[in-house]
Coordinates of C-alpha atoms in Angstrom, one line a residue:
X20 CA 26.0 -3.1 -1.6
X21 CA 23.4 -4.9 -3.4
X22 CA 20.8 -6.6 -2.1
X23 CA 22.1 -10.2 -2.8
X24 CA 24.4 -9.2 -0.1
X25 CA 22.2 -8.3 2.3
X26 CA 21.4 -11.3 4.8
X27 CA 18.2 -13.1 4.6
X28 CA 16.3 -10.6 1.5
X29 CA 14.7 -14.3 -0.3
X30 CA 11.6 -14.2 0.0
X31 CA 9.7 -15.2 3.6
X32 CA 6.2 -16.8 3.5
X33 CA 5.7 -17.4 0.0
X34 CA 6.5 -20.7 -0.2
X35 CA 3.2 -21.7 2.1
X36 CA 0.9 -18.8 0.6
X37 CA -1.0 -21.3 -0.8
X38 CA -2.2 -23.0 1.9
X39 CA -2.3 -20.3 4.3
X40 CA -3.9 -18.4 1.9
X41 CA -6.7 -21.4 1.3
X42 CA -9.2 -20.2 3.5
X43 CA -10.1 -16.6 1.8
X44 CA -11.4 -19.0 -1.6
X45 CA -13.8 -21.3 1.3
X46 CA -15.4 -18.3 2.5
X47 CA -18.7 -18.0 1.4
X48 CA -20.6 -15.2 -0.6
X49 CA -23.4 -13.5 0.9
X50 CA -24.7 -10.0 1.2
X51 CA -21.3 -8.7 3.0
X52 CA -20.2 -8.1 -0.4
X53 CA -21.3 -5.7 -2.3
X54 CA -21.6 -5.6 -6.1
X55 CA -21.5 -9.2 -6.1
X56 CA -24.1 -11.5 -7.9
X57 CA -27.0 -12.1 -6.3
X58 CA -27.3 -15.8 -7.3
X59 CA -23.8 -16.8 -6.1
X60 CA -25.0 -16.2 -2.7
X61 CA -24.0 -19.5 -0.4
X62 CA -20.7 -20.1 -3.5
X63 CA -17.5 -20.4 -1.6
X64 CA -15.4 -17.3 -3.0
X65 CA -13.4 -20.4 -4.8
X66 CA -16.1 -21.8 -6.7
X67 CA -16.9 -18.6 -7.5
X68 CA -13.9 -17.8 -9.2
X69 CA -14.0 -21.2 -10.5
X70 CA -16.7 -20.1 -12.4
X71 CA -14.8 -17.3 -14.7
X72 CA -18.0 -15.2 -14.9
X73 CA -17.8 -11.7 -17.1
X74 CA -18.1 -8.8 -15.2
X75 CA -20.9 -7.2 -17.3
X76 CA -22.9 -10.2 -18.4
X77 CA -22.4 -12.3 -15.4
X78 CA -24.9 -11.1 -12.3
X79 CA -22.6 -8.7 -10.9
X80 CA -24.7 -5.2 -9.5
X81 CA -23.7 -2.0 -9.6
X82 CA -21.3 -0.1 -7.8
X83 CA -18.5 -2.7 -8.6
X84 CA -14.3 -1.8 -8.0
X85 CA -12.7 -4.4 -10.4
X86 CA -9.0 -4.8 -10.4
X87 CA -7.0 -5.7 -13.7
X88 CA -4.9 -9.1 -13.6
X89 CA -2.9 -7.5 -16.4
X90 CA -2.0 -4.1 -14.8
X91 CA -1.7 -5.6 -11.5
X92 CA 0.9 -8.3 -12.9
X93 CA 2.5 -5.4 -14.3
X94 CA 3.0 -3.0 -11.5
X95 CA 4.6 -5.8 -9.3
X96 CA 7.0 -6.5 -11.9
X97 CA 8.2 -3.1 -12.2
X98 CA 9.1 -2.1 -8.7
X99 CA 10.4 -6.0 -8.7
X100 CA 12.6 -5.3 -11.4
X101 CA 13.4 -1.3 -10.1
X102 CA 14.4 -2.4 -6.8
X103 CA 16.7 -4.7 -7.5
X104 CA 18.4 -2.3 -10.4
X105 CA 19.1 0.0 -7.6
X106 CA 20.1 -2.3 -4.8
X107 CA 17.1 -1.8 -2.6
X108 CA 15.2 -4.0 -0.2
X109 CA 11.9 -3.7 -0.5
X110 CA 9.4 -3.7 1.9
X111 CA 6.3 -2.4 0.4
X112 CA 3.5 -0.9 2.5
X113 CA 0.7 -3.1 3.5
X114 CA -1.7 -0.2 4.4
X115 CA -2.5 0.7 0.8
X116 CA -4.8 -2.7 0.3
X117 CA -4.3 -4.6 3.1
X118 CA -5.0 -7.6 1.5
X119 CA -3.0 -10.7 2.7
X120 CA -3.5 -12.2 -1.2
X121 CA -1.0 -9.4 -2.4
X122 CA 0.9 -9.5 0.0
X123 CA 2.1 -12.4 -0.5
X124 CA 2.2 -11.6 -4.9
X125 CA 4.2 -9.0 -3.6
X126 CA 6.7 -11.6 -1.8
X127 CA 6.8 -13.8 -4.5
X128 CA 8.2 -10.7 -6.8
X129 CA 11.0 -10.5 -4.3
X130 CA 9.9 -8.3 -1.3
X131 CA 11.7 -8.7 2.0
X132 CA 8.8 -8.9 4.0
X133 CA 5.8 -6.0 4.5
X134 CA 5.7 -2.3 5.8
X135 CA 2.5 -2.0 8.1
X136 CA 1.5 0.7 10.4
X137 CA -0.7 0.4 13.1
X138 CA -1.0 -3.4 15.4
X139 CA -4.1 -4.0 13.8
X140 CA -2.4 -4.5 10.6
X141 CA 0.2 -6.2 11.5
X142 CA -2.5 -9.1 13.8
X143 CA -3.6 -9.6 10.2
X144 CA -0.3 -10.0 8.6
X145 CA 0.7 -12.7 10.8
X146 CA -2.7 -15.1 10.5
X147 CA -1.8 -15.2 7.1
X148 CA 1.7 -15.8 7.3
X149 CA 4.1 -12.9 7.2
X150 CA 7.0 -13.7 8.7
X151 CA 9.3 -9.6 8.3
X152 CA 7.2 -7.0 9.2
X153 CA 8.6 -3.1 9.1
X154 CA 5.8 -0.8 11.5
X155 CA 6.4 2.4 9.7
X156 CA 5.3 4.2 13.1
X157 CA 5.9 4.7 16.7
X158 CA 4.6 1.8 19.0
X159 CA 3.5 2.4 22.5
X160 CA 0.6 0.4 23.3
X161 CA 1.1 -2.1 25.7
X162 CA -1.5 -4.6 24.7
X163 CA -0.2 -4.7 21.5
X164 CA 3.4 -5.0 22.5
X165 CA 2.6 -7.9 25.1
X166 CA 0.8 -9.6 21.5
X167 CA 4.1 -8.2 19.7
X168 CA 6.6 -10.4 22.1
X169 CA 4.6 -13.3 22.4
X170 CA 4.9 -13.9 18.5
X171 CA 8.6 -13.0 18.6
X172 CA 8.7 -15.9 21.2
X173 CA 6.7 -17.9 19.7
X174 CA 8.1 -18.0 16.4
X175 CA 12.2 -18.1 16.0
X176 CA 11.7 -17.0 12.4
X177 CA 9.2 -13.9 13.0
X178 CA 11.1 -10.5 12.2
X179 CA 9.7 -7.0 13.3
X180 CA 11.1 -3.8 13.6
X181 CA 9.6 -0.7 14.7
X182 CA 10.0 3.1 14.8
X183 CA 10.9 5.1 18.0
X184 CA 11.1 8.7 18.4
X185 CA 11.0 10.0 22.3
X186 CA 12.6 9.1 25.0
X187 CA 9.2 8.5 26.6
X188 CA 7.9 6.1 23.8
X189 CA 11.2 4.2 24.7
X190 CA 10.6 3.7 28.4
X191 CA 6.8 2.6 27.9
X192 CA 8.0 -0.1 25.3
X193 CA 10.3 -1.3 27.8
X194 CA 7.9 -1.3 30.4
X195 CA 5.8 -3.4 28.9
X196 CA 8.0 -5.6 27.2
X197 CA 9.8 -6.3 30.5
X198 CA 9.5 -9.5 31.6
X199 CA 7.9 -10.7 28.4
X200 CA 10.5 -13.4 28.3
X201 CA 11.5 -12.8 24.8
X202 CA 14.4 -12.0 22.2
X203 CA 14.7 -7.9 22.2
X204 CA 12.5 -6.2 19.9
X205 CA 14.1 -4.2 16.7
X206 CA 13.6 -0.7 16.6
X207 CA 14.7 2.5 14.2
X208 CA 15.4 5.8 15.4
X209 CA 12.7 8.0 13.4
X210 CA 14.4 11.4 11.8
X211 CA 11.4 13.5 11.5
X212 CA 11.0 15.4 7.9
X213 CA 11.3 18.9 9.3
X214 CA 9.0 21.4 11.6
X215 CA 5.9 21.1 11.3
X216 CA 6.2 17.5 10.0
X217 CA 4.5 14.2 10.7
X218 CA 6.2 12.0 13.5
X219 CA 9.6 11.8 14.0
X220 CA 12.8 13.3 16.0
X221 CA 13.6 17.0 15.0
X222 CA 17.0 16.8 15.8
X223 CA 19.9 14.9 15.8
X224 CA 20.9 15.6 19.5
X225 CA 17.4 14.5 20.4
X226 CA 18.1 11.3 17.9
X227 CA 21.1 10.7 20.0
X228 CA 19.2 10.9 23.5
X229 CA 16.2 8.8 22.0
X230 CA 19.3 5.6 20.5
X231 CA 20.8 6.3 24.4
X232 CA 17.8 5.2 25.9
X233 CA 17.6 2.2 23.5
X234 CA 20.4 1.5 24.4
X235 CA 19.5 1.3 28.3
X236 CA 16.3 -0.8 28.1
X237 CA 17.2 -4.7 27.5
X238 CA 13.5 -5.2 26.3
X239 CA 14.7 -3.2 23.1
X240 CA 18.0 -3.5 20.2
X241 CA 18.5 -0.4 17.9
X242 CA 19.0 -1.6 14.9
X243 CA 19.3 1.8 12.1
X244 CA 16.9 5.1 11.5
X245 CA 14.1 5.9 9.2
X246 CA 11.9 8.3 8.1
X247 CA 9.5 9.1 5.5
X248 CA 10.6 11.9 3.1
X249 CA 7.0 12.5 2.0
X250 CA 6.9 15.1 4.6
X251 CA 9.3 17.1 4.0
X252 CA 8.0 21.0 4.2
X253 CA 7.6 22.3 0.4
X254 CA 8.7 18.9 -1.1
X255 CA 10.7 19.3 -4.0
X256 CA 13.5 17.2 -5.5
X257 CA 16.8 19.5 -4.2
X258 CA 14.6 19.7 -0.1
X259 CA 13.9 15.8 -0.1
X260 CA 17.3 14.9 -1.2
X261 CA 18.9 17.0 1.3
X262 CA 16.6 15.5 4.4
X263 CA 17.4 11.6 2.9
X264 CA 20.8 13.0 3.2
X265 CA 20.3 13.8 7.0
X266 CA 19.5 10.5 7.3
X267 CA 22.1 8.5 6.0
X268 CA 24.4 10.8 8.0
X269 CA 22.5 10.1 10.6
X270 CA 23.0 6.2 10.0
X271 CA 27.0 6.7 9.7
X272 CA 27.4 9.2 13.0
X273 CA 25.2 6.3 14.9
X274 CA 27.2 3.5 13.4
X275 CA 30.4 5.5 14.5
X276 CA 29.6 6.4 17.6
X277 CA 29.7 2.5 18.1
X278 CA 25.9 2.3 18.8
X279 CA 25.2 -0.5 16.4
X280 CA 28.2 -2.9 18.2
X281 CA 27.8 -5.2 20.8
X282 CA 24.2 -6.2 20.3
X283 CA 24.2 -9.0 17.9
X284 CA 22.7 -6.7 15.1
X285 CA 23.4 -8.5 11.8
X286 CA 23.0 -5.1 9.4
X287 CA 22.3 -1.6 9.4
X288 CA 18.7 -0.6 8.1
X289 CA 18.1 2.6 6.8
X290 CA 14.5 3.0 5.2
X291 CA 12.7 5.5 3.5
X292 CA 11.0 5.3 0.5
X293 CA 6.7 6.4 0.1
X294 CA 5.1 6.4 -3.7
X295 CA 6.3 10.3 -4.7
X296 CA 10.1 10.2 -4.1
X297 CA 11.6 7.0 -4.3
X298 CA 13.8 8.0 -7.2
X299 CA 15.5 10.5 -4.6
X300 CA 15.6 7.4 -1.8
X301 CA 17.9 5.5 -4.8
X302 CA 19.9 8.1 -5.8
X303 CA 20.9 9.1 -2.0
X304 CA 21.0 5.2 -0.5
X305 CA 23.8 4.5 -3.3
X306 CA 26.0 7.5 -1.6
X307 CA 25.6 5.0 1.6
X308 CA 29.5 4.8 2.6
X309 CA 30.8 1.3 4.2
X310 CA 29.9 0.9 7.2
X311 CA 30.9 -1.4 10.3
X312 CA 27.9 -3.6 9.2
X313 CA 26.2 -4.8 5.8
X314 CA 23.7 -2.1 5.3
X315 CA 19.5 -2.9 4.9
X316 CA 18.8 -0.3 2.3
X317 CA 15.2 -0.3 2.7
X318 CA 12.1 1.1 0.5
X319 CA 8.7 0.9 1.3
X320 CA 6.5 2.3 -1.6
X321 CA 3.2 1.0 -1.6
X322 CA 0.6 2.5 -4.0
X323 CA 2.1 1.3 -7.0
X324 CA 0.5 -2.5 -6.3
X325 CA -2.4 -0.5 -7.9
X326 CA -1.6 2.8 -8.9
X327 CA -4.2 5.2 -9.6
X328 CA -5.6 7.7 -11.9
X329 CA -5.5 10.9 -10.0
X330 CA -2.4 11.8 -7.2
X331 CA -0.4 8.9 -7.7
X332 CA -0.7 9.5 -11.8
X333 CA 0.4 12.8 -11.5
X334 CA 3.6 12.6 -9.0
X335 CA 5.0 9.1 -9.4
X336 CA 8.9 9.1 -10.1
X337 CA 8.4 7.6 -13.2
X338 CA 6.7 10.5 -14.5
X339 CA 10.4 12.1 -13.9
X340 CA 12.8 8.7 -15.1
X341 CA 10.9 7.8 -17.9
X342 CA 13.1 4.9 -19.0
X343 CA 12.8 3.0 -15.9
X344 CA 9.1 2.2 -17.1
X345 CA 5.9 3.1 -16.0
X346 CA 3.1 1.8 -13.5
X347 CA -0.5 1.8 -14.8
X348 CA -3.9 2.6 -13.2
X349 CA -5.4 -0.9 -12.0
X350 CA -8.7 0.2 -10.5
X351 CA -12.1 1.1 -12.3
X352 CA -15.3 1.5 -10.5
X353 CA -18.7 0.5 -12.5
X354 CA -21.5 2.4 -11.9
X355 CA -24.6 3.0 -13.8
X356 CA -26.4 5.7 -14.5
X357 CA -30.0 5.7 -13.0
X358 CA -31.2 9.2 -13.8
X359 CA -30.7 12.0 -16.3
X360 CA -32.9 14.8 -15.0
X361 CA -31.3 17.2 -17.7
X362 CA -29.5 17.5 -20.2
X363 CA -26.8 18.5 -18.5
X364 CA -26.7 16.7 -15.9
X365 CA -26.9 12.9 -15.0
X366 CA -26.2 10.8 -11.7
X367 CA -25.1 7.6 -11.2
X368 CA -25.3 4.7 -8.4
X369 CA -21.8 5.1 -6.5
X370 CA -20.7 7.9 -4.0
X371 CA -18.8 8.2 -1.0
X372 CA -19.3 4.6 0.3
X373 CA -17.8 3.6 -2.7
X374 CA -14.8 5.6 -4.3
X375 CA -11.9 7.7 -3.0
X376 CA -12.7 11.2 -3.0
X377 CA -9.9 12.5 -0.2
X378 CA -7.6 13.7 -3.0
X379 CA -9.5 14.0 -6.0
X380 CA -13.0 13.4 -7.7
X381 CA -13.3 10.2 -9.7
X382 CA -12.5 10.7 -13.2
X383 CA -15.2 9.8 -16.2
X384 CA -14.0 6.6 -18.5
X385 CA -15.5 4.5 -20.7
X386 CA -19.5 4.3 -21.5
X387 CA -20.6 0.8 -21.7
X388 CA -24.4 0.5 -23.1
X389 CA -25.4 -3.6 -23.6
X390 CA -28.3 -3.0 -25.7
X391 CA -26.7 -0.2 -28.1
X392 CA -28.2 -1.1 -31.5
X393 CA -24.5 -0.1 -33.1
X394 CA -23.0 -3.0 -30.9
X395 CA -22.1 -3.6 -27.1
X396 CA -19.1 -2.3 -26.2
X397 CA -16.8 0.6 -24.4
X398 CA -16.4 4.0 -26.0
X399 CA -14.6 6.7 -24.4
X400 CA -16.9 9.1 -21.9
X401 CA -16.5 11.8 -23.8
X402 CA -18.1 14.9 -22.6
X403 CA -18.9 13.3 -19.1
X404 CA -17.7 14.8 -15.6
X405 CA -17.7 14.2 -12.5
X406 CA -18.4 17.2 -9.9
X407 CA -19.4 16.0 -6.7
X408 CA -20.3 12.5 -4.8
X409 CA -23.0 12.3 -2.3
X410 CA -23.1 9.1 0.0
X411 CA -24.3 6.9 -2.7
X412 CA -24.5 9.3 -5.9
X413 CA -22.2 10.6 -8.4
X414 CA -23.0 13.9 -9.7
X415 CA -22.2 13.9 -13.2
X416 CA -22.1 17.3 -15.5
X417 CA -22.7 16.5 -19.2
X418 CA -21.8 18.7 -22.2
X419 CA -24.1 18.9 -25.2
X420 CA -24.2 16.3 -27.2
X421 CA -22.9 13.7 -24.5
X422 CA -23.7 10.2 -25.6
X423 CA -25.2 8.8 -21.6
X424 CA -28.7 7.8 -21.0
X425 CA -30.0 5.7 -18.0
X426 CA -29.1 2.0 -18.0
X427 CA -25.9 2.7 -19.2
X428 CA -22.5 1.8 -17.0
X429 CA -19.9 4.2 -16.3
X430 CA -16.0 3.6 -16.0
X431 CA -14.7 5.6 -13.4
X432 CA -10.6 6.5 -12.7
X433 CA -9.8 6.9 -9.2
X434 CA -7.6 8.4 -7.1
X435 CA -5.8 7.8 -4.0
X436 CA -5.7 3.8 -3.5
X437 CA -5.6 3.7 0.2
X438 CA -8.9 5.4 0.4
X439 CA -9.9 2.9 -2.5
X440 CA -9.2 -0.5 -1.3
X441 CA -10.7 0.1 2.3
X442 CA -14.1 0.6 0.8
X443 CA -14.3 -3.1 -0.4
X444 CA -13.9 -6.2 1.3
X445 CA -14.0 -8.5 -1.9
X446 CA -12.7 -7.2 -5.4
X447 CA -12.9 -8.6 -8.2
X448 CA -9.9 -9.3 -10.6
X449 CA -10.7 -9.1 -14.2
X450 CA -8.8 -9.6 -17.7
X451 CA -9.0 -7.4 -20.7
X452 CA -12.2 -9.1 -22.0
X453 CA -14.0 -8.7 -18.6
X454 CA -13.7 -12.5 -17.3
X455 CA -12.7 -12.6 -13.4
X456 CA -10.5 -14.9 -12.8
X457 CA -9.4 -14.1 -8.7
X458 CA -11.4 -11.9 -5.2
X459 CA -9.1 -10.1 -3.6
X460 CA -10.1 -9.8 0.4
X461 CA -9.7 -6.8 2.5
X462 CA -8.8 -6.9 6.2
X463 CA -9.6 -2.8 7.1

C-alpha cells in the first residue's frame, strides 16, 4: 500500500512554518554564539542573514561549523524522493539536529510528521509547530505525560504516539494519564533487537502481555509495534532482515488476534527504519500482507538531513543500492591553525567543544590561506591529519613537505551528526562560493 493511501501522510505544519518559525530570524546576536562576527553583535539573526556576508572575508572567527545550502537541498530530496519510491511514511528523527528550521524543510519534502526521543524534544517540537510526533522510546515520566495530555486536549489536530515495552511502563502511563480528561494516547509495542540489545520486549509472549495491558488501561490505544533494527547483535544484512521480519509478524499475529479492533484506530503502524539499514526496512515492509486496517509503514532515518564524512559515509544503504542516489557530507568545521611547533606537527583552534569525536576523529580537508601570493583559495590538505582533539585543540600530524603554516584555515570532515549539531546553537548555511544565505538554531 503506498503511502497516498495512507490517511492523513500531507504534510502537517508546514503551511504556517513561516510565521511560527519568524521568531528564530528576530533573535539577536551576541556572544552566545560562537564563531559569529564580532561586529554583528546586537543584529537580529534576520538582518543578519539579510546581509549575505562570505564566510571567510566577512568577520566570522574561528572555530566555525557551516552547513551547505546545496548539499542540504540535496539530501532532503533524496530520502523525499526514496521514500515515496518505496511506499514509506517518513518520520525522520529530530534528535540528529534538533532544529525546528529543518524540521519543518523536512515537512515540506513530504514527511509525515517528526521522530523525537526524549519530552524535552518533543516541548520544542510543539512551540514551533509540529503537529505528528513519533517518541522513538519508552515514556514513563509523569510530569511529562500530564504536559503530553494537556496538548492532546488542547489541540484536536496534535498526533503523538509512543513506545511501550513492560507491563510496568504501561501501568505508570495510565496512572498518570488517568483523569487527565483527554483522547487516549497512541502507543507501539516495542520488539526489542535481540539479547543484549537496547530497549525493547525480548519476546513475543511478553509483547502479548505488555498489548494486554494496553488494552486494560483506558488512558492508553495500541496502535502497531516498532523497533529499531540498528541493534540487532552482529548487524549484518541476512540478521537485520530476519528481526524486521519478527516484526511485521509481530504486526499480523497482533492484528489477528483482533487487538487493533474496537478502538477507533484508523491504521496499523509499523516503524523501523535508523540511517544504516533502511534498505532492509523497504525490502521487508513491502512483504507487509493486508491487513484488517490500512497499514502506517513508517521510517525514521535521520542523519541523512546532513550526512557525514566518517560512520554515516561508510555504512549508508546507498553505499549498497547505488542507483537509488547518494547523500553528501553537509558539515565542515573551520578552524585555523595557530601554531606549528614542528615540522611535523601543527594544531589548530577547535577540539572537543567543537566537533564530534564519539565515533571518529575529524578528517583533514581543504587548506584555505587568504594572503597566498599564488592566489586565495582551497587546495586539498594534502599530507595533513588529524590524531587527537583536546578541549579546544586539534592535534594535527603533518608529513614532509605539507603545505600548512599559521594563519591558515583548515576544512575539517566530521563524523557522527548528532554529536555535531549539539555543539552549536547557531550554524551558518553557506553556498559554493561561501556567501551565507540562512542560521540554523539548535534547541539541545
Amino acid at each position: 500500500m503506498g503511502t497516498e493511501e495512507i490517511e492523513g501522510t500531507a504534510s502537517v505544519g508546514s503551511s504556517d512554518s513561516a510565521g511560527v518559525l519568524a521568531r528564530l530570524a528576530a533573535e539577536r546576536v551576541d556572544a552566545r554564539f560562537k564563531g559569529l562576527p564580532p561586529d554583528a553583535d546586537g543584529l537580529t539573526v534576520g538582518e543578519l542573514a539579510a546581509q549575505r556576508r562570505n564566510l571567510f572575508t566577512g568577520g566570522f572567527t574561528t572555530p566555525v561549523l557551516a552547513l551547505s545550502a546545496e548539499r542540504l537541498t540535496h539530501n532532503l530530496e533524496l530520502m523525499e524522493t526514496y521514500a515515496a519510491r518505496h511506499g514509506l511514511v517518513f518520520a525522520p528523527h529530530g534528535k540528529t539536529s534538533m532544529a525546528p528550521q529543518l524540521f519543518h524543510r523536512q515537512l515540506e519534502h513530504g514527511a509525515w510528521g517528526i521522530t523525537l526521543a526524549v519530552p524535552h524534544q518533543v516541548r520544542v517540537a510543539r512551540a514551533f509547530g509540529i503537529q505528528r510526533v513519533f517518541l522513538a522510546n519508552e515514556l514513563v515520566d509523569p510530569a511529562a505525560l500530564r504536559w503530553i495530555a494537556a496538548e492532546l486536549a488542547a489541540d484536536p489536530d496534535f498526533r503523538f504516539v509512543c513506545y511501550v515495552d513492560s507491563v510496568r511502563g504501561v501501568e505508570l502511563m495510565d496512572a498518570a494519564l488517568t483523569g487527565a480528561g483527554t483522547r487516549p494516547l497512541d502507543v507501539v509495542v516495542e520488539l526489542g533487537a535481540g539479547e543484549g540489545a537496547r530497549t525493547g520486549v525480548r519476546t513475543e509472549a511478553e509483547c502479548a502481555a505488555v498489548a494486554d495491558a494496553v488494552a486494560a488501561a483506558r488512558t492508553l490505544r495500541l496502535v502497531g509495534v516498532a523497533g529499531y533494527e540498528g541493534e540487532v547483535p552482529r548487524a549484518d544484512p541476512e540478521r537485520v532482515r530476519a528481526w524486521l521480519r519478527r516484526l511485521v509478524a509481530l504486526a499480523v499475529d497482533f492484528d489477528k488476534a483482533g487487538r487493533f479492533a474496537g478502538v477507533s484506530v484508523e491504521q496499523i503502524i509499523v516503524s523501523a527504519g535508523g540511517s544504516a539499514w533502511f534498505d532492509a526496512v523497504a525490502d521487508v515492509f513491502v512483504e507487509i500482507p493486508e491487513l484488517s486496517l490500512p497499514v502506517c509503514k513508517l521510517l525514521r532515518s535521520g542523519a541523512y538531513v546532513s550526512h557525514d564524512d566518517g560512520r554515516y559515509r561508510e555504512v549508508t544503504p546507498f553505499n549498497r543500492v547505488p542507483e537509488e542516489g547518494s547523500l553528501e557530507p553537509a558539515f565542515r568545521l573551520w578552524t585555523q591553525v595557530v601554531s606549528r611547533p614542528s615540522p611535523e606537527q601543527a594544531f589548530t583552534n577547535a577540539g572537543k567543544r567543537d566537533a564530534a569525536y564519539d565515533l571518529d576523529l575529524p578528517v583533514a580537508q581543504v587548506v584555505r590561506r587568504e594572503n597566498d601570493t599564488e592566489g586565495a583559495g582551497e587546495r586539498a590538505a594534502t599530507g595533513i591529519s588529524v590524531t587527537g582533539l583536546s578541549d579546544q585543540h586539534a592535534w594535527l600530524r603533518t608529513d614532509p613537505g605539507a603545505d600548512l603554516e599559521v594563519g591558515d584555515w583548515l576544512g575539517l570532515g566530521l563524523s557522527h551528526p548528532c554529536t555535531s549539531f549539539d555543539k552549536w546553537q547557531l550554524i551558518p548555511v553557506t553556498e559554493a562560493d561561501g556567501t551565507v544565505v540562512e542560521y540554523i538554531r539548535t534547541f539541545f
